[in-house]
Amino acid sequence: MIEKQQGIAWFTICRPTRRNAIDYTVMDELHEAIELAEQDDEVKVLVITGAGEDAFCAGGDLQVFHQLKTKEEAYAMLAKMGNILYRLLTLPKPTVALINGIAVGGGCELATACDFRFARAGARLGFVQANLAITTGWGGATMLFEKMAYDKALHLLLQAQTITAEEAERIGFVHRTFHHSLREQCEKEMSGYTNKSTHVLRAYKEAATKRWKTEEFRRRFFAEIEQCAHLWESEEHEQAVQSFLAKRNK
Ligand SMILES: CC[C@H](C(=O)O)C(=O)SCCNC(=O)CCNC(=O)[C@H](O)C(C)(C)COP(=O)(O)OP(=O)(O)OC[C@H]1O[C@@H](n2cnc3c(N)ncnc32)[C@H](O)[C@@H]1OP(=O)(O)O
């Protein structure tokens, strides 16, 4: 769902019964929101958040994507979302992930693609992909190494555990934590940007993201996706997803 208010475009992932897991429909809606934010000069900032109080995003929809068995089938899905997150990463407008609840797997990759990450105090975040015997598959690791200290980023990926928003703030992944009124607090934080000329915002973001518009960066970004697709075919991955779904009688 997308709404526009006082210079901010709000995109909300609306699948609260699935902890806002991302399926193909959410991918298409997110792509549409990014295109609107790019083209509409009244939009100064794009904020991405999740519906409800429990989750920002639980990553890829395992019930849907579990149907994908081969490297080729997995790569098609992973590259679809990878392209969308690359557009988000290089959007010439400031972007915010408003992490209203748990963010795991691809949900953390989505947050990493944004310029700023604001989180509900106590929310848990984790690049849990390794627990499914895969690596990040939407470009998340490549972006993380661009945006965080090398050792902190590598630790997050290797340990594949969730940490609190406060811990994430301490290591520099989260920029602000809010105890209440997340949307109002986010608007207040962004008021310093929404009162600026769209041309200025666009110019600074274009300068900031130039480094990610090189062939070398794109090669690294899509090599990560290919690596995930390769691991996707493994028996370990199949078993890990089966185990998750079995616990929920899927
Ligand atoms: C596709 C690749 C992508 C990438 O990295 O490129 C990835 O994101 S891979 C990682 C995929 N995500 C996960 O492994 C997280 C899976 N979910 C969980 O670990 C938990 O659900 C958690 C921690 C997010 C929330 O736990 P909680 O106990 O609060 O809730 P439930 O587990 O009972 O879930 C409630 C409800 O939501 C459904 N659900 C949750 N996550 C997903 C998901 N990723 N895909 C599909 N469905 C999900 C869960 O099945 C429950 O549904 P119900 O019908 O009530 O059984």
mmCIF file of C-alpha atoms and ligand atoms in Angstrom:
data_model
loop_
_atom_site.group_PDB
_atom_site.id
_atom_site.type_symbol
_atom_site.label_atom_id
_atom_site.label_comp_id
_atom_site.label_asym_id
_atom_site.label_seq_id
_atom_site.Cartn_x
_atom_site.Cartn_y
_atom_site.Cartn_z
ATOM 1 C CA MET A 1 0.000 0.000 0.000
ATOM 2 C CA ILE A 2 1.341 3.455 -0.905
ATOM 3 C CA GLU A 3 0.165 6.842 0.393
ATOM 4 C CA LYS A 4 1.571 10.336 -0.051
ATOM 5 C CA GLN A 5 1.534 12.913 2.754
ATOM 6 C CA GLN A 6 3.431 16.185 3.198
ATOM 7 C CA GLY A 7 6.226 15.273 0.825
ATOM 8 C CA ILE A 8 6.637 11.725 2.148
ATOM 9 C CA ALA A 9 5.594 8.630 0.172
ATOM 10 C CA TRP A 10 4.767 5.811 2.604
ATOM 11 C CA PHE A 11 5.006 2.223 1.337
ATOM 12 C CA THR A 12 3.566 -0.362 3.756
ATOM 13 C CA ILE A 13 3.979 -4.115 3.328
ATOM 14 C CA CYS A 14 0.471 -5.347 4.146
ATOM 15 C CA ARG A 15 0.767 -9.084 4.946
ATOM 16 C CA PRO A 16 0.664 -9.012 8.777
ATOM 17 C CA THR A 17 -0.590 -12.600 9.069
ATOM 18 C CA ARG A 18 2.620 -13.687 7.325
ATOM 19 C CA ARG A 19 4.825 -11.296 9.330
ATOM 20 C CA ASN A 20 4.875 -9.135 6.207
ATOM 21 C CA ALA A 21 6.812 -11.735 4.213
ATOM 22 C CA ILE A 22 7.496 -10.664 0.634
ATOM 23 C CA ASP A 23 5.797 -12.510 -2.233
ATOM 24 C CA TYR A 24 5.639 -11.571 -5.930
ATOM 25 C CA THR A 25 2.739 -9.168 -5.345
ATOM 26 C CA VAL A 26 4.664 -7.238 -2.702
ATOM 27 C CA MET A 27 7.648 -7.110 -5.063
ATOM 28 C CA ASP A 28 5.488 -5.544 -7.792
ATOM 29 C CA GLU A 29 3.889 -3.097 -5.338
ATOM 30 C CA LEU A 30 7.319 -2.066 -4.012
ATOM 31 C CA HIS A 31 8.622 -1.555 -7.548
ATOM 32 C CA GLU A 32 5.604 0.646 -8.317
ATOM 33 C CA ALA A 33 6.199 2.702 -5.154
ATOM 34 C CA ILE A 34 9.860 3.252 -6.047
ATOM 35 C CA GLU A 35 8.934 4.377 -9.585
ATOM 36 C CA LEU A 36 6.299 6.780 -8.197
ATOM 37 C CA ALA A 37 8.803 8.211 -5.694
ATOM 38 C CA GLU A 38 11.309 8.752 -8.486
ATOM 39 C CA GLN A 39 8.898 10.421 -10.907
ATOM 40 C CA ASP A 40 6.708 12.532 -8.599
ATOM 41 C CA ASP A 41 8.453 15.830 -7.769
ATOM 42 C CA GLU A 42 6.107 16.299 -4.800
ATOM 43 C CA VAL A 43 7.713 13.198 -3.213
ATOM 44 C CA LYS A 44 10.826 14.226 -1.286
ATOM 45 C CA VAL A 45 11.309 11.102 0.864
ATOM 46 C CA LEU A 46 10.267 7.430 0.524
ATOM 47 C CA VAL A 47 9.540 5.549 3.764
ATOM 48 C CA ILE A 48 9.081 1.760 3.782
ATOM 49 C CA THR A 49 7.421 0.066 6.758
ATOM 50 C CA GLY A 50 5.315 -2.953 7.726
ATOM 51 C CA ALA A 51 1.650 -3.295 8.681
ATOM 52 C CA GLY A 52 0.826 -4.128 12.290
ATOM 53 C CA GLU A 53 2.946 -4.123 15.416
ATOM 54 C CA ASP A 54 4.709 -7.494 15.133
ATOM 55 C CA ALA A 55 6.829 -7.330 12.001
ATOM 56 C CA PHE A 56 8.567 -5.044 9.564
ATOM 57 C CA CYS A 57 9.290 -7.936 7.173
ATOM 58 C CA ALA A 58 10.082 -11.659 7.570
ATOM 59 C CA GLY A 59 11.955 -11.790 4.265
ATOM 60 C CA GLY A 60 10.955 -13.920 1.290
ATOM 61 C CA ASP A 61 7.691 -15.852 1.543
ATOM 62 C CA LEU A 62 8.947 -19.374 2.219
ATOM 63 C CA GLN A 63 5.528 -20.896 1.511
ATOM 64 C CA VAL A 64 5.576 -19.397 -1.986
ATOM 65 C CA PHE A 65 9.285 -19.566 -2.828
ATOM 66 C CA HIS A 66 9.600 -23.133 -1.525
ATOM 67 C CA GLN A 67 8.082 -24.144 -4.880
ATOM 68 C CA LEU A 68 11.276 -22.985 -6.555
ATOM 69 C CA LYS A 69 13.646 -25.962 -6.749
ATOM 70 C CA THR A 70 16.325 -25.370 -9.379
ATOM 71 C CA LYS A 71 19.091 -22.746 -9.444
ATOM 72 C CA GLU A 72 17.462 -21.224 -12.514
ATOM 73 C CA GLU A 73 14.015 -20.988 -10.882
ATOM 74 C CA ALA A 74 15.520 -19.464 -7.731
ATOM 75 C CA TYR A 75 17.690 -17.004 -9.677
ATOM 76 C CA ALA A 76 14.653 -15.638 -11.556
ATOM 77 C CA MET A 77 12.926 -14.733 -8.267
ATOM 78 C CA LEU A 78 16.078 -13.543 -6.504
ATOM 79 C CA ALA A 79 17.126 -11.340 -9.428
ATOM 80 C CA LYS A 80 13.607 -9.853 -9.691
ATOM 81 C CA MET A 81 13.830 -8.610 -6.092
ATOM 82 C CA GLY A 82 17.542 -7.854 -6.461
ATOM 83 C CA ASN A 83 16.767 -5.449 -9.308
ATOM 84 C CA ILE A 84 14.071 -3.769 -7.217
ATOM 85 C CA LEU A 85 16.428 -3.334 -4.235
ATOM 86 C CA TYR A 86 19.111 -1.983 -6.593
ATOM 87 C CA ARG A 87 16.594 0.647 -7.804
ATOM 88 C CA LEU A 88 15.821 1.448 -4.151
ATOM 89 C CA LEU A 89 19.534 1.684 -3.268
ATOM 90 C CA THR A 90 20.154 4.173 -6.089
ATOM 91 C CA LEU A 91 16.853 6.114 -5.876
ATOM 92 C CA PRO A 92 17.684 9.852 -6.152
ATOM 93 C CA LYS A 93 15.523 10.681 -3.109
ATOM 94 C CA PRO A 94 16.232 9.987 0.618
ATOM 95 C CA THR A 95 14.818 6.631 1.750
ATOM 96 C CA VAL A 96 13.962 5.285 5.205
ATOM 97 C CA ALA A 97 13.212 1.784 6.510
ATOM 98 C CA LEU A 98 10.868 2.323 9.463
ATOM 99 C CA ILE A 99 11.382 -0.979 11.243
ATOM 100 C CA ASN A 100 8.139 -1.330 13.193
ATOM 101 C CA GLY A 101 8.825 -4.902 14.325
ATOM 102 C CA ILE A 102 10.913 -7.975 13.565
ATOM 103 C CA ALA A 103 13.066 -7.772 10.428
ATOM 104 C CA VAL A 104 14.746 -10.991 9.289
ATOM 105 C CA GLY A 105 16.334 -12.385 6.152
ATOM 106 C CA GLY A 106 15.345 -10.430 3.075
ATOM 107 C CA GLY A 107 13.584 -7.979 5.423
ATOM 108 C CA CYS A 108 17.031 -6.882 6.597
ATOM 109 C CA GLU A 109 18.181 -6.720 2.972
ATOM 110 C CA LEU A 110 15.248 -4.423 2.201
ATOM 111 C CA ALA A 111 16.200 -2.226 5.182
ATOM 112 C CA THR A 112 19.852 -2.179 4.071
ATOM 113 C CA ALA A 113 18.871 -0.821 0.640
ATOM 114 C CA CYS A 114 17.441 2.278 2.375
ATOM 115 C CA ASP A 115 19.580 5.283 3.361
ATOM 116 C CA PHE A 116 18.325 5.407 6.951
ATOM 117 C CA ARG A 117 16.995 2.743 9.345
ATOM 118 C CA PHE A 118 14.767 3.808 12.221
ATOM 119 C CA ALA A 119 13.486 1.024 14.493
ATOM 120 C CA ARG A 120 10.975 0.413 17.234
ATOM 121 C CA ALA A 121 12.892 -0.002 20.516
ATOM 122 C CA GLY A 122 13.241 -3.712 21.273
ATOM 123 C CA ALA A 123 12.498 -4.871 17.724
ATOM 124 C CA ARG A 124 14.692 -7.760 16.645
ATOM 125 C CA LEU A 125 16.705 -7.819 13.415
ATOM 126 C CA GLY A 126 18.755 -10.570 11.830
ATOM 127 C CA PHE A 127 20.340 -11.714 8.581
ATOM 128 C CA VAL A 128 19.123 -15.287 9.258
ATOM 129 C CA GLN A 129 19.715 -16.684 5.761
ATOM 130 C CA ALA A 130 22.653 -18.874 6.894
ATOM 131 C CA ASN A 131 20.237 -20.794 9.127
ATOM 132 C CA LEU A 132 18.482 -21.840 5.909
ATOM 133 C CA ALA A 133 21.841 -22.912 4.384
ATOM 134 C CA ILE A 134 21.799 -20.014 1.921
ATOM 135 C CA THR A 135 23.415 -16.610 1.731
ATOM 136 C CA THR A 136 21.596 -13.321 1.225
ATOM 137 C CA GLY A 137 19.945 -13.497 -2.180
ATOM 138 C CA TRP A 138 18.694 -9.969 -2.866
ATOM 139 C CA GLY A 139 22.014 -8.103 -2.797
ATOM 140 C CA GLY A 140 21.883 -7.545 0.951
ATOM 141 C CA ALA A 141 25.451 -8.581 1.778
ATOM 142 C CA THR A 142 26.955 -6.469 -1.004
ATOM 143 C CA MET A 143 25.021 -3.439 0.236
ATOM 144 C CA LEU A 144 25.813 -4.164 3.889
ATOM 145 C CA PHE A 145 29.562 -4.159 3.244
ATOM 146 C CA GLU A 146 29.115 -0.747 1.581
ATOM 147 C CA LYS A 147 27.215 0.711 4.544
ATOM 148 C CA MET A 148 28.776 -0.734 7.675
ATOM 149 C CA ALA A 149 32.164 -1.507 9.168
ATOM 150 C CA TYR A 150 33.543 -4.681 7.543
ATOM 151 C CA ASP A 151 33.881 -6.653 10.782
ATOM 152 C CA LYS A 152 30.406 -5.703 12.047
ATOM 153 C CA ALA A 153 28.787 -6.575 8.700
ATOM 154 C CA LEU A 154 30.589 -9.920 8.391
ATOM 155 C CA HIS A 155 29.658 -10.850 11.972
ATOM 156 C CA LEU A 156 25.961 -10.126 11.345
ATOM 157 C CA LEU A 157 25.968 -12.361 8.252
ATOM 158 C CA LEU A 158 28.022 -15.229 9.715
ATOM 159 C CA GLN A 159 26.252 -15.492 13.086
ATOM 160 C CA ALA A 160 22.775 -15.245 11.473
ATOM 161 C CA GLN A 161 21.158 -14.444 14.794
ATOM 162 C CA THR A 162 18.690 -11.680 15.654
ATOM 163 C CA ILE A 163 19.839 -8.694 17.697
ATOM 164 C CA THR A 164 17.793 -5.905 19.275
ATOM 165 C CA ALA A 165 17.287 -2.535 17.601
ATOM 166 C CA GLU A 166 19.428 -1.028 20.381
ATOM 167 C CA GLU A 167 22.301 -3.409 19.636
ATOM 168 C CA ALA A 168 21.872 -2.694 15.917
ATOM 169 C CA GLU A 169 22.078 1.046 16.681
ATOM 170 C CA ARG A 170 25.270 0.519 18.680
ATOM 171 C CA ILE A 171 27.010 -1.211 15.738
ATOM 172 C CA GLY A 172 25.752 1.355 13.217
ATOM 173 C CA PHE A 173 23.083 -0.600 11.305
ATOM 174 C CA VAL A 174 20.151 1.294 12.851
ATOM 175 C CA HIS A 175 20.281 5.107 13.045
ATOM 176 C CA ARG A 176 17.498 5.869 15.526
ATOM 177 C CA THR A 177 15.300 3.821 17.877
ATOM 178 C CA PHE A 178 11.862 5.064 18.904
ATOM 179 C CA HIS A 179 9.834 3.896 21.914
ATOM 180 C CA HIS A 180 6.483 5.060 20.564
ATOM 181 C CA SER A 181 4.713 7.052 17.798
ATOM 182 C CA LEU A 182 7.061 5.678 15.142
ATOM 183 C CA ARG A 183 5.334 7.340 12.190
ATOM 184 C CA GLU A 184 5.175 10.760 13.879
ATOM 185 C CA GLN A 185 8.782 10.502 15.012
ATOM 186 C CA CYS A 186 9.859 9.490 11.501
ATOM 187 C CA GLU A 187 7.961 12.474 10.018
ATOM 188 C CA LYS A 188 9.709 14.762 12.518
ATOM 189 C CA GLU A 189 13.126 13.337 11.583
ATOM 190 C CA MET A 190 12.335 13.839 7.879
ATOM 191 C CA SER A 191 10.930 17.366 8.254
ATOM 192 C CA GLY A 192 14.462 18.688 7.761
ATOM 193 C CA TYR A 193 14.529 17.063 4.320
ATOM 194 C CA THR A 194 10.933 17.606 3.144
ATOM 195 C CA ASN A 195 11.416 21.398 3.416
ATOM 196 C CA LYS A 196 14.243 21.285 0.856
ATOM 197 C CA SER A 197 14.040 21.602 -2.931
ATOM 198 C CA THR A 198 13.509 18.242 -4.639
ATOM 199 C CA HIS A 199 16.315 19.193 -7.039
ATOM 200 C CA VAL A 200 18.746 19.520 -4.111
ATOM 201 C CA LEU A 201 17.696 16.203 -2.587
ATOM 202 C CA ARG A 202 18.018 14.553 -5.985
ATOM 203 C CA ALA A 203 21.452 16.095 -6.598
ATOM 204 C CA TYR A 204 22.901 14.923 -3.267
ATOM 205 C CA LYS A 205 21.527 11.374 -3.688
ATOM 206 C CA GLU A 206 22.904 11.185 -7.238
ATOM 207 C CA ALA A 207 26.332 12.192 -5.938
ATOM 208 C CA ALA A 208 26.076 9.749 -3.021
ATOM 209 C CA THR A 209 25.043 6.775 -5.163
ATOM 210 C CA LYS A 210 27.391 7.324 -8.119
ATOM 211 C CA ARG A 211 29.783 4.745 -6.610
ATOM 212 C CA TRP A 212 27.058 2.065 -6.925
ATOM 213 C CA LYS A 213 26.323 2.746 -10.589
ATOM 214 C CA THR A 214 29.552 1.143 -11.822
ATOM 215 C CA GLU A 215 29.764 -2.121 -13.733
ATOM 216 C CA GLU A 216 32.080 -3.457 -11.003
ATOM 217 C CA PHE A 217 29.535 -2.870 -8.241
ATOM 218 C CA ARG A 218 26.677 -4.368 -10.282
ATOM 219 C CA ARG A 219 28.855 -7.395 -11.058
ATOM 220 C CA ARG A 220 29.444 -7.967 -7.312
ATOM 221 C CA PHE A 221 25.749 -7.351 -6.545
ATOM 222 C CA PHE A 222 24.505 -9.972 -9.034
ATOM 223 C CA ALA A 223 27.312 -12.445 -8.229
ATOM 224 C CA GLU A 224 25.868 -12.539 -4.690
ATOM 225 C CA ILE A 225 22.470 -13.382 -6.145
ATOM 226 C CA GLU A 226 23.960 -16.153 -8.303
ATOM 227 C CA GLN A 227 25.722 -17.580 -5.244
ATOM 228 C CA CYS A 228 22.419 -17.723 -3.336
ATOM 229 C CA ALA A 229 20.706 -19.407 -6.293
ATOM 230 C CA HIS A 230 23.461 -22.036 -6.349
ATOM 231 C CA LEU A 231 23.033 -22.786 -2.621
ATOM 232 C CA TRP A 232 19.243 -22.786 -3.049
ATOM 233 C CA GLU A 233 19.468 -26.187 -4.781
ATOM 234 C CA SER A 234 21.242 -27.820 -1.820
ATOM 235 C CA GLU A 235 19.619 -30.572 0.218
ATOM 236 C CA GLU A 236 20.481 -28.583 3.367
ATOM 237 C CA HIS A 237 18.385 -25.642 2.167
ATOM 238 C CA GLU A 238 15.488 -27.916 1.223
ATOM 239 C CA GLN A 239 15.538 -29.531 4.661
ATOM 240 C CA ALA A 240 15.787 -26.226 6.514
ATOM 241 C CA VAL A 241 12.742 -24.776 4.736
ATOM 242 C CA GLN A 242 10.785 -28.029 5.134
ATOM 243 C CA SER A 243 11.519 -27.879 8.854
ATOM 244 C CA PHE A 244 10.265 -24.279 9.116
ATOM 245 C CA LEU A 245 7.072 -25.088 7.225
ATOM 246 C CA ALA A 246 6.487 -28.378 9.080
ATOM 247 C CA LYS A 247 6.504 -26.538 12.416
ATOM 248 C CA ARG A 248 3.579 -24.573 11.031
ATOM 249 C CA ASN A 249 1.846 -27.562 9.438
ATOM 250 C CA LYS A 250 2.324 -26.148 5.959
HETATM 251 C C1 LIG B 1 13.873 -15.683 -0.349
HETATM 252 C C2 LIG B 1 15.249 -15.441 0.045
HETATM 253 C C3 LIG B 1 15.370 -14.275 0.958
HETATM 254 C C4 LIG B 1 16.780 -13.804 0.800
HETATM 255 O O1 LIG B 1 17.517 -13.732 1.769
HETATM 256 O O2 LIG B 1 17.141 -13.457 -0.324
HETATM 257 C C5 LIG B 1 15.029 -14.559 2.375
HETATM 258 O O3 LIG B 1 14.430 -13.741 3.019
HETATM 259 S S1 LIG B 1 15.466 -16.059 3.116
HETATM 260 C C6 LIG B 1 14.849 -15.857 4.821
HETATM 261 C C7 LIG B 1 13.356 -16.069 4.884
HETATM 262 N N1 LIG B 1 12.791 -15.726 6.199
HETATM 263 C C8 LIG B 1 12.916 -16.458 7.312
HETATM 264 O O4 LIG B 1 13.618 -17.449 7.357
HETATM 265 C C9 LIG B 1 12.124 -16.044 8.519
HETATM 266 C C10 LIG B 1 11.003 -17.051 8.753
HETATM 267 N N2 LIG B 1 10.110 -16.644 9.828
HETATM 268 C C11 LIG B 1 10.473 -16.727 11.144
HETATM 269 O O5 LIG B 1 11.577 -17.075 11.510
HETATM 270 C C12 LIG B 1 9.412 -16.338 12.140
HETATM 271 O O6 LIG B 1 8.156 -16.421 11.510
HETATM 272 C C13 LIG B 1 9.599 -14.913 12.688
HETATM 273 C C14 LIG B 1 10.840 -14.864 13.585
HETATM 274 C C15 LIG B 1 9.707 -13.917 11.553
HETATM 275 C C16 LIG B 1 8.339 -14.565 13.528
HETATM 276 O O7 LIG B 1 8.139 -15.555 14.485
HETATM 277 P P1 LIG B 1 6.735 -15.580 15.283
HETATM 278 O O8 LIG B 1 6.825 -16.722 16.231
HETATM 279 O O9 LIG B 1 6.408 -14.235 15.748
HETATM 280 O O10 LIG B 1 5.642 -15.905 14.163
HETATM 281 P P2 LIG B 1 5.415 -17.308 13.409
HETATM 282 O O11 LIG B 1 6.695 -17.946 13.080
HETATM 283 O O12 LIG B 1 4.390 -18.091 14.140
HETATM 284 O O13 LIG B 1 4.772 -16.777 12.034
HETATM 285 C C17 LIG B 1 3.490 -16.194 12.027
HETATM 286 C C18 LIG B 1 2.886 -16.536 10.679
HETATM 287 O O14 LIG B 1 3.678 -15.906 9.644
HETATM 288 C C19 LIG B 1 4.160 -16.916 8.759
HETATM 289 N N3 LIG B 1 5.504 -16.533 8.318
HETATM 290 C C20 LIG B 1 6.466 -15.972 9.064
HETATM 291 N N4 LIG B 1 7.580 -15.773 8.319
HETATM 292 C C21 LIG B 1 7.286 -16.229 7.069
HETATM 293 C C22 LIG B 1 8.006 -16.305 5.832
HETATM 294 N N5 LIG B 1 9.259 -15.843 5.711
HETATM 295 N N6 LIG B 1 7.398 -16.847 4.765
HETATM 296 C C23 LIG B 1 6.114 -17.289 4.860
HETATM 297 N N7 LIG B 1 5.350 -17.264 5.987
HETATM 298 C C24 LIG B 1 5.966 -16.721 7.074
HETATM 299 C C25 LIG B 1 4.194 -18.194 9.559
HETATM 300 O O15 LIG B 1 4.146 -19.300 8.686
HETATM 301 C C26 LIG B 1 2.944 -18.034 10.378
HETATM 302 O O16 LIG B 1 1.830 -18.317 9.542
HETATM 303 P P3 LIG B 1 0.656 -19.291 10.083
HETATM 304 O O17 LIG B 1 -0.265 -19.419 8.910
HETATM 305 O O18 LIG B 1 0.085 -18.549 11.260
HETATM 306 O O19 LIG B 1 1.322 -20.583 10.466
#
